[in-house]
Short mmCIF file of C-alpha atoms in Angstrom, two decimals:
data_model
loop_
_atom_site.label_atom_id
_atom_site.label_comp_id
_atom_site.label_asym_id
_atom_site.label_seq_id
_atom_site.Cartn_x
_atom_site.Cartn_y
_atom_site.Cartn_z
CA ARG A 19 0.00 0.00 0.00
CA VAL A 20 1.32 3.48 -0.87
CA CYS A 21 0.23 6.75 0.67
CA THR A 22 1.30 10.32 1.26
CA ARG A 23 3.11 11.24 4.45
CA GLU A 24 0.09 13.30 5.57
CA LEU A 25 -2.25 10.34 5.07
CA CYS A 26 0.09 7.98 6.90
CA THR A 27 0.36 10.41 9.82
CA GLN A 28 -3.40 10.80 10.04
CA GLN A 29 -4.02 7.06 10.00
CA GLU A 30 -1.34 6.35 12.58
CA SER A 31 -2.67 9.04 14.93
CA GLU A 32 -6.11 7.43 14.77
CA GLY A 33 -4.80 3.95 15.53
CA SER A 34 -3.92 2.40 18.82
CA PRO A 35 -0.39 2.70 20.33
CA ALA A 36 0.13 -0.99 19.59
CA ALA A 37 -0.80 -0.49 15.94
CA GLU A 38 1.55 2.49 15.70
CA GLU A 39 4.37 0.44 17.08
CA LYS A 40 3.86 -2.34 14.53
CA THR A 41 3.54 -0.03 11.51
CA LEU A 42 6.41 1.43 9.50
CA SER A 43 6.43 4.16 6.86
CA TRP A 44 9.45 4.62 4.62
CA ARG A 45 10.59 6.21 1.36
CA SER A 46 11.47 3.96 -1.55
CA LEU A 47 12.65 4.36 -5.15
CA VAL A 48 10.59 2.05 -7.35
CA LEU A 49 11.15 1.16 -10.99
CA THR A 50 7.60 1.16 -12.35
CA GLY A 51 8.47 0.13 -15.92
CA TYR A 52 11.34 0.13 -18.40
CA GLY A 53 12.36 3.37 -20.08
CA GLY A 54 13.62 6.82 -19.13
CA TYR A 55 14.34 8.52 -15.84
CA ASP A 56 10.61 9.13 -15.26
CA LYS A 57 10.08 5.40 -14.74
CA ILE A 58 11.65 5.62 -11.26
CA LYS A 59 9.11 6.89 -8.76
CA LEU A 60 9.71 8.05 -5.20
CA GLN A 61 7.02 6.42 -3.08
CA VAL A 62 6.20 6.39 0.62
CA LYS A 63 5.18 2.91 1.71
CA THR A 64 3.39 1.92 4.89
CA GLN A 65 2.96 -1.61 6.16
CA SER A 66 3.32 -3.74 9.23
CA LYS A 67 6.77 -3.93 10.73
CA PRO A 68 8.58 -6.82 9.00
CA GLN A 69 8.70 -10.11 10.87
CA LEU A 70 12.32 -11.19 10.53
CA LYS A 71 13.13 -14.74 9.61
CA ALA A 72 16.10 -16.58 11.05
CA GLY A 73 19.34 -15.10 9.76
CA GLU A 74 17.85 -11.74 8.73
CA VAL A 75 18.41 -8.19 9.95
CA LEU A 76 16.37 -5.00 9.61
CA LEU A 77 18.51 -2.12 8.35
CA ARG A 78 17.88 1.62 8.49
CA VAL A 79 19.64 2.77 5.32
CA LYS A 80 21.64 6.01 5.47
CA ALA A 81 23.32 5.98 2.03
CA CYS A 82 23.03 3.91 -1.17
CA GLY A 83 25.31 3.37 -4.13
CA LEU A 84 24.38 4.03 -7.76
CA ASN A 85 25.92 1.57 -10.22
CA PHE A 86 25.95 1.29 -13.99
CA ALA A 87 23.88 -1.87 -13.60
CA GLU A 88 20.97 0.31 -12.46
CA LEU A 89 21.17 2.29 -15.71
CA LEU A 90 20.96 -1.02 -17.56
CA GLY A 91 18.18 -2.23 -15.28
CA ARG A 92 16.06 0.83 -15.94
CA GLN A 93 16.19 -0.02 -19.65
CA GLY A 94 15.39 -3.69 -19.07
CA LEU A 95 18.94 -4.80 -19.89
CA TYR A 96 19.99 -6.26 -16.52
CA ASP A 97 18.78 -9.82 -15.98
CA GLN A 98 19.51 -9.85 -12.23
CA LEU A 99 16.82 -7.23 -11.56
CA PRO A 100 13.28 -8.60 -10.99
CA ASN A 101 10.52 -7.33 -13.27
CA PRO A 102 8.88 -3.98 -12.41
CA PRO A 103 7.47 -2.81 -10.16
CA VAL A 104 10.61 -3.31 -8.09
CA THR A 105 12.65 -1.32 -5.61
CA MET A 106 16.10 -0.84 -7.10
CA GLY A 107 19.54 -0.70 -5.48
CA MET A 108 22.19 -3.32 -4.76
CA GLU A 109 24.27 -1.74 -2.00
CA GLY A 110 23.87 0.55 0.96
CA ALA A 111 25.16 1.46 4.40
CA GLY A 112 23.22 2.07 7.57
CA VAL A 113 22.37 0.97 11.12
CA ILE A 114 20.81 -2.32 12.23
CA GLU A 115 17.44 -1.79 13.93
CA ALA A 116 16.49 -5.43 14.60
CA VAL A 117 17.95 -8.92 14.23
CA GLY A 118 16.27 -12.26 13.63
CA GLU A 119 16.97 -15.57 15.31
CA ASP A 120 20.36 -17.22 14.82
CA VAL A 121 22.10 -13.90 14.10
CA LYS A 122 25.11 -14.14 16.37
CA ASP A 123 27.70 -11.67 15.06
CA ARG A 124 25.45 -8.65 14.37
CA LYS A 125 23.48 -6.61 16.87
CA VAL A 126 21.10 -3.66 17.04
CA GLY A 127 23.00 -0.39 16.61
CA ASP A 128 25.81 -1.82 14.45
CA ARG A 129 26.95 0.38 11.56
CA VAL A 130 27.12 -1.91 8.53
CA ILE A 131 27.37 -2.18 4.74
CA ALA A 132 24.78 -4.36 2.99
CA LEU A 133 24.66 -6.15 -0.36
CA SER A 134 21.50 -7.33 -2.15
CA ARG A 135 20.34 -8.17 -5.68
CA SER A 136 17.78 -5.35 -5.41
CA GLY A 137 15.79 -3.40 -2.84
CA MET A 138 18.49 -1.23 -1.24
CA TRP A 139 17.09 2.11 -2.43
CA GLN A 140 14.77 2.56 0.52
CA GLU A 141 14.95 3.84 4.07
CA VAL A 142 14.25 0.45 5.67
CA VAL A 143 15.19 -2.94 4.24
CA VAL A 144 15.39 -6.57 5.38
CA VAL A 145 18.60 -8.32 4.29
CA SER A 146 20.38 -11.57 5.02
CA ALA A 147 22.94 -11.25 7.81
CA ASP A 148 25.39 -13.09 5.52
CA ARG A 149 25.35 -10.06 3.21
CA VAL A 150 25.90 -7.49 5.96
CA PHE A 151 29.44 -6.38 6.82
CA PRO A 152 30.66 -4.24 9.75
CA MET A 153 31.99 -0.76 8.96
CA PRO A 154 35.11 0.75 10.53
CA GLU A 155 34.25 3.56 12.94
CA GLU A 156 36.12 6.08 10.81
CA MET A 157 34.20 5.19 7.64
CA SER A 158 31.26 7.40 6.69
CA PHE A 159 27.98 5.95 5.45
CA GLU A 160 28.68 7.45 2.02
CA GLU A 161 32.04 5.70 1.89
CA GLY A 162 30.44 2.45 3.02
CA ALA A 163 27.89 2.62 0.22
CA ALA A 164 30.71 3.37 -2.24
CA LEU A 165 32.97 0.52 -1.14
CA LEU A 166 31.04 -2.65 -1.65
CA ILE A 167 30.27 -3.37 -5.30
CA ASN A 168 33.03 -1.32 -6.93
CA TYR A 169 35.84 -2.62 -4.75
CA LEU A 170 34.57 -6.21 -4.62
CA THR A 171 34.43 -6.21 -8.42
CA ALA A 172 37.88 -4.69 -8.83
CA TYR A 173 39.53 -6.91 -6.20
CA LEU A 174 38.09 -10.18 -7.45
CA MET A 175 39.05 -9.40 -11.04
CA LEU A 176 42.59 -8.27 -10.26
CA PHE A 177 43.57 -10.76 -7.57
CA GLU A 178 41.32 -13.81 -7.94
CA MET A 179 41.16 -13.90 -11.74
CA ALA A 180 44.10 -12.00 -13.22
CA ASN A 181 46.48 -12.66 -10.31
CA VAL A 182 48.18 -9.30 -10.81
CA LYS A 183 51.86 -9.37 -9.83
CA PRO A 184 54.72 -6.85 -9.42
CA GLY A 185 55.91 -5.38 -12.69
CA LYS A 186 52.70 -6.07 -14.63
CA SER A 187 50.69 -3.57 -16.70
CA VAL A 188 46.92 -3.02 -16.62
CA LEU A 189 44.51 -1.18 -18.94
CA ILE A 190 41.53 0.22 -17.03
CA HIS A 191 38.67 1.62 -19.10
CA MET A 192 36.41 4.28 -17.55
CA ALA A 193 39.24 4.93 -15.11
CA ALA A 194 37.39 7.82 -13.45
CA GLY A 195 34.35 5.71 -12.60
CA GLY A 196 33.71 3.81 -9.39
CA VAL A 197 35.26 0.51 -10.49
CA GLY A 198 38.04 2.33 -12.35
CA ILE A 199 39.18 4.27 -9.29
CA ALA A 200 38.86 1.16 -7.11
CA ALA A 201 40.99 -0.89 -9.53
CA THR A 202 43.59 1.87 -9.75
CA GLN A 203 43.90 2.08 -5.96
CA LEU A 204 44.17 -1.69 -5.64
CA CYS A 205 46.91 -1.76 -8.30
CA GLN A 206 48.89 0.59 -6.07
CA THR A 207 49.02 -2.12 -3.40
CA VAL A 208 51.25 -4.18 -5.73
CA GLN A 209 54.79 -3.03 -6.49
CA ASP A 210 55.61 -1.50 -9.89
CA VAL A 211 52.25 -2.02 -11.59
CA THR A 212 51.80 0.27 -14.60
CA VAL A 213 48.24 1.53 -15.10
CA PHE A 214 46.89 2.82 -18.40
CA GLY A 215 43.56 4.55 -17.83
CA THR A 216 41.04 5.89 -20.35
CA ALA A 217 39.01 8.96 -19.38
CA SER A 218 38.08 12.33 -20.82
CA ALA A 219 40.82 14.97 -20.58
CA SER A 220 39.10 16.94 -17.80
CA LYS A 221 39.51 13.95 -15.48
CA HIS A 222 43.19 13.23 -16.14
CA GLU A 223 44.58 15.28 -13.27
CA THR A 224 42.38 13.48 -10.75
CA ILE A 225 43.08 9.95 -12.00
CA SER A 226 46.81 10.68 -12.29
CA GLN A 227 46.88 11.76 -8.66
CA GLY A 228 44.99 8.54 -7.86
CA GLY A 229 47.64 6.32 -9.41
CA VAL A 230 47.00 6.10 -13.18
CA THR A 231 50.46 6.06 -14.77
CA HIS A 232 49.34 6.94 -18.30
CA PRO A 233 45.94 8.67 -18.67
CA ILE A 234 44.52 8.57 -22.21
CA ASP A 235 41.73 10.73 -23.62
CA TYR A 236 39.61 8.17 -25.47
CA ARG A 237 37.47 10.93 -26.99
CA THR A 238 40.25 12.58 -29.00
CA LYS A 239 42.87 9.84 -29.35
CA ASP A 240 43.09 6.21 -30.35
CA TYR A 241 43.91 4.53 -27.05
CA VAL A 242 45.38 1.50 -28.82
CA GLU A 243 47.91 3.68 -30.64
CA GLU A 244 48.73 5.63 -27.47
CA ILE A 245 49.41 2.44 -25.52
CA ARG A 246 51.54 1.00 -28.34
CA LYS A 247 53.68 4.17 -28.33
CA ILE A 248 54.51 3.63 -24.66
CA SER A 249 54.43 -0.16 -24.54
CA PRO A 250 54.90 -1.65 -28.03
CA ASN A 251 54.18 -5.18 -26.76
CA GLY A 252 50.87 -4.16 -25.18
CA VAL A 253 49.65 -4.86 -21.65
CA ASP A 254 49.27 -7.85 -19.33
CA ILE A 255 45.70 -7.26 -18.14
CA VAL A 256 42.71 -5.50 -19.69
CA LEU A 257 39.59 -4.72 -17.62
CA ASP A 258 36.78 -4.24 -20.12
CA PRO A 259 33.38 -2.82 -19.06
CA LEU A 260 32.58 -1.63 -22.60
CA GLY A 261 32.00 -4.65 -24.84
CA GLY A 262 31.66 -4.64 -28.60
CA SER A 263 34.64 -3.55 -30.69
CA ASP A 264 36.56 -2.49 -27.57
CA THR A 265 36.73 -6.13 -26.48
CA GLN A 266 38.44 -7.03 -29.74
CA LYS A 267 40.87 -4.14 -29.29
CA GLY A 268 41.58 -5.28 -25.74
CA PHE A 269 42.35 -8.81 -26.84
CA ASN A 270 44.73 -7.55 -29.52
CA LEU A 271 46.50 -5.38 -26.94
CA LEU A 272 47.29 -8.32 -24.68
CA LYS A 273 50.84 -9.56 -24.36
CA PRO A 274 51.38 -13.32 -24.52
CA MET A 275 50.23 -14.81 -21.19
CA GLY A 276 47.93 -11.80 -20.78
CA MET A 277 44.28 -11.81 -19.64
CA LEU A 278 41.23 -9.88 -20.83
CA ILE A 279 38.37 -9.65 -18.32
CA VAL A 280 34.98 -8.57 -19.66
CA PHE A 281 32.63 -7.30 -16.95
CA GLY A 282 30.14 -5.02 -18.70
CA ALA A 283 28.59 -3.74 -21.89
CA ALA A 284 28.51 0.04 -21.43
CA ASN A 285 28.59 0.55 -25.18
CA CYS A 286 24.98 -0.69 -25.26
CA VAL A 287 23.78 2.37 -23.31
CA THR A 288 23.87 5.45 -25.52
CA GLY A 289 20.67 7.25 -24.51
CA GLN A 290 18.12 7.55 -21.74
CA LYS A 291 16.08 4.73 -23.26
CA LYS A 292 16.98 1.40 -24.84
CA ASN A 293 18.85 1.86 -28.14
CA LEU A 294 18.35 -1.22 -30.33
CA LEU A 295 20.87 0.03 -32.90
CA ALA A 296 23.59 0.40 -30.25
CA MET A 297 22.76 -3.05 -28.89
CA ALA A 298 22.93 -4.59 -32.37
CA LYS A 299 26.22 -2.83 -33.09
CA THR A 300 27.73 -4.03 -29.82
CA TRP A 301 26.50 -7.56 -30.47
CA TYR A 302 27.77 -7.56 -34.07
CA ASN A 303 31.22 -6.32 -33.01
CA GLN A 304 31.62 -8.66 -30.07
CA LEU A 305 34.76 -10.74 -29.84
CA SER A 306 34.50 -14.18 -31.43
CA LEU A 307 37.27 -16.67 -30.69
CA SER A 308 38.04 -20.33 -30.93
CA THR A 309 39.95 -22.23 -28.28
CA LEU A 310 42.54 -22.97 -30.96
CA LYS A 311 43.15 -19.26 -31.45
CA LEU A 312 43.52 -18.78 -27.69
CA MET A 313 46.04 -21.57 -27.56
CA GLN A 314 48.04 -20.19 -30.48
CA ALA A 315 48.03 -16.66 -29.02
CA ASN A 316 48.86 -17.71 -25.44
CA LYS A 317 46.13 -15.38 -24.18
CA ALA A 318 43.19 -15.75 -21.81
CA VAL A 319 39.68 -14.29 -21.90
CA SER A 320 37.51 -14.24 -18.77
CA GLY A 321 34.08 -12.94 -17.85
CA PHE A 322 33.10 -11.48 -14.48
CA HIS A 323 29.64 -10.84 -13.03
CA LEU A 324 29.46 -10.12 -9.30
CA GLY A 325 25.73 -10.87 -9.23
CA ASN A 326 26.38 -14.48 -10.23
CA ILE A 327 28.86 -15.21 -7.45
CA THR A 328 27.16 -17.34 -4.81
CA ASP A 329 30.22 -18.18 -2.71
CA GLU A 330 29.41 -16.31 0.50
CA GLN A 331 32.77 -17.18 2.04
CA LEU A 332 34.61 -15.63 -0.91
CA ILE A 333 32.57 -12.43 -0.59
CA THR A 334 33.15 -12.29 3.19
CA ARG A 335 36.90 -12.95 2.91
CA THR A 336 37.25 -10.28 0.25
CA MET A 337 35.28 -7.74 2.28
CA ASP A 338 37.51 -8.42 5.29
CA LYS A 339 40.56 -7.71 3.12
CA LEU A 340 39.04 -4.53 1.72
CA VAL A 341 38.09 -3.20 5.16
CA GLU A 342 41.66 -3.87 6.35
CA LEU A 343 43.08 -2.04 3.32
CA TYR A 344 40.78 0.87 4.15
CA ARG A 345 41.98 0.92 7.76
CA GLN A 346 45.57 0.94 6.49
CA GLY A 347 44.81 3.94 4.31
CA LYS A 348 45.65 2.05 1.10
CA ILE A 349 42.18 2.41 -0.42
CA LYS A 350 39.56 5.12 0.04
CA PRO A 351 36.34 5.45 -1.96
CA HIS A 352 36.18 8.67 -3.95
CA ILE A 353 32.72 10.23 -3.61
CA ASP A 354 31.80 12.20 -6.70
CA SER A 355 28.44 13.53 -5.51
CA SER A 356 25.47 12.80 -3.27
CA TYR A 357 21.82 13.17 -4.28
CA HIS A 358 18.67 12.81 -2.22
CA PHE A 359 16.08 10.30 -3.40
CA GLU A 360 14.10 13.20 -4.90
CA GLU A 361 17.03 13.80 -7.25
CA VAL A 362 17.54 10.27 -8.54
CA ALA A 363 17.03 11.37 -12.17
CA GLU A 364 19.85 13.92 -11.82
CA ALA A 365 22.11 11.28 -10.27
CA MET A 366 21.44 8.82 -13.08
CA ARG A 367 21.93 11.51 -15.72
CA ARG A 368 25.31 12.42 -14.23
CA MET A 369 26.53 8.83 -14.47
CA HIS A 370 24.92 8.22 -17.84
CA GLU A 371 26.71 11.23 -19.35
CA ARG A 372 29.94 10.07 -17.70
CA LEU A 373 30.41 13.31 -15.80
CA ASN A 374 31.21 11.61 -12.50
CA ILE A 375 34.67 11.09 -11.05
CA GLY A 376 34.18 8.28 -8.56
CA LYS A 377 30.98 7.15 -6.87
CA VAL A 378 27.54 8.70 -7.11
CA ILE A 379 25.60 8.30 -3.84
CA LEU A 380 21.87 8.38 -3.12
CA LEU A 381 20.60 9.58 0.26
CA PRO A 382 17.27 8.25 1.58
CA GLU A 383 16.93 11.17 4.01
CA PRO A 384 14.33 13.72 2.79
CA LYS A 385 15.79 16.82 1.20
CA LYS A 386 15.39 19.90 3.36
CA GLU A 387 13.27 22.64 1.85
CA GLU A 388 16.03 25.24 2.18
CA GLU A 389 18.43 23.11 0.13
CA LYS A 390 18.75 24.30 -3.43
CA PRO A 391 17.42 21.52 -5.65
CA LYS A 392 19.85 20.01 -8.13
CA SER A 393 17.04 18.81 -10.36
CA ASN A 394 14.83 20.79 -12.74
CA ALA A 395 11.96 20.74 -10.27
CA GLU A 396 10.71 24.11 -9.05
CA PRO A 397 12.17 25.18 -5.67
CA GLY A 398 10.11 23.78 -2.81
CA GLU A 399 8.28 21.22 -4.95
CA ASN A 400 7.48 18.21 -2.77
CA VAL A 401 8.45 15.37 -5.11
CA GLU A 402 7.79 12.78 -2.42
CA GLN A 403 4.21 13.92 -1.88
CA LYS A 404 3.59 14.39 -5.62
CA GLU A 405 4.73 10.90 -6.61
CA ALA A 406 3.04 9.19 -3.70
CA THR A 407 -0.24 11.01 -4.36
CA GLU A 408 -0.10 9.98 -8.01
CA GLU A 409 0.37 6.34 -6.98
CA VAL A 410 -2.62 6.52 -4.59
CA LYS A 411 -4.78 8.09 -7.30
CA ALA A 412 -3.79 5.35 -9.73
CA GLU A 413 -4.79 2.70 -7.21
CA LYS A 414 -8.23 4.30 -6.73
CA ASP A 415 -8.75 4.55 -10.49
#
């Protein structure tokens, strides 16, 4: 059931104290259908307080991460996301408000990071205790929400798959994005690793300071030629979130014994809505290889999809390592910007247009009226009430 905050307040005031205690109202970002930014609605939901099953915790979310997978999901291109209507979001940080039976190592009041296939873009969420990880005291909620998916992805690719070693070279596409910055920082934990990073020229100073040895402007230069000028034999590892013709280029850039890891298809997303031509072009230009060719070239091709990893122990071990690296000051999430739930369209647009340097964060907390809106909404417009009222009207109709 969805209602406006005023309606919820009125109903709760008329109910008994016991009913009030068992009822929760919270804000949630819901994908109502596939398409543009307008398909994500901010709703206020009210229902009975969740009855936790064994092994579950109730989390009050303070910050959420925005990932490229959500851009794909909004267009119906991400198979891990359930069909609409669905609350989006795969990662967040917050405070535990309740724990179910058999939860031994988490307690009420713990500051934690949480991972889920979907459902994290809301103020209150029930998650499995296995996918909840303690935060260091010095870590902010924004940093917690920025750590999980980007750094898990980068770490598992570099150390579990590619086995990066001292003296190796790595090509990181979208080096100013969340995974790109995470991978660059993690490369700095290994001696003498050379990092080639593609990004627009305005981001080169930032990524150079972050550890990219050779920044390359992919918009004005051929990154293959630029890499060959510096390293005629190519590179040892290529991290490819692009797909299509860039995968073929990456494979050709590999040195013998090198590894290409494909973990995305960003080239498919060229506009706010699904672009069938871009999808067809990416599909047509995808890398096609035989095992014989791999053998003759002495090269390896791997695929990585964090959503398909079901080994909870691997995830937990890796998170423990990442938290320790954070405590040591060797990694630190770079927060590009933070947007309240009301501004989710602006947040998505920023990532879609590749304007961000680092992580884009969503904040469940309502935006204060005195804050200048970042969106195109008129100052003082109550997006929360507007969207929720529309949903109630639709239900009545």
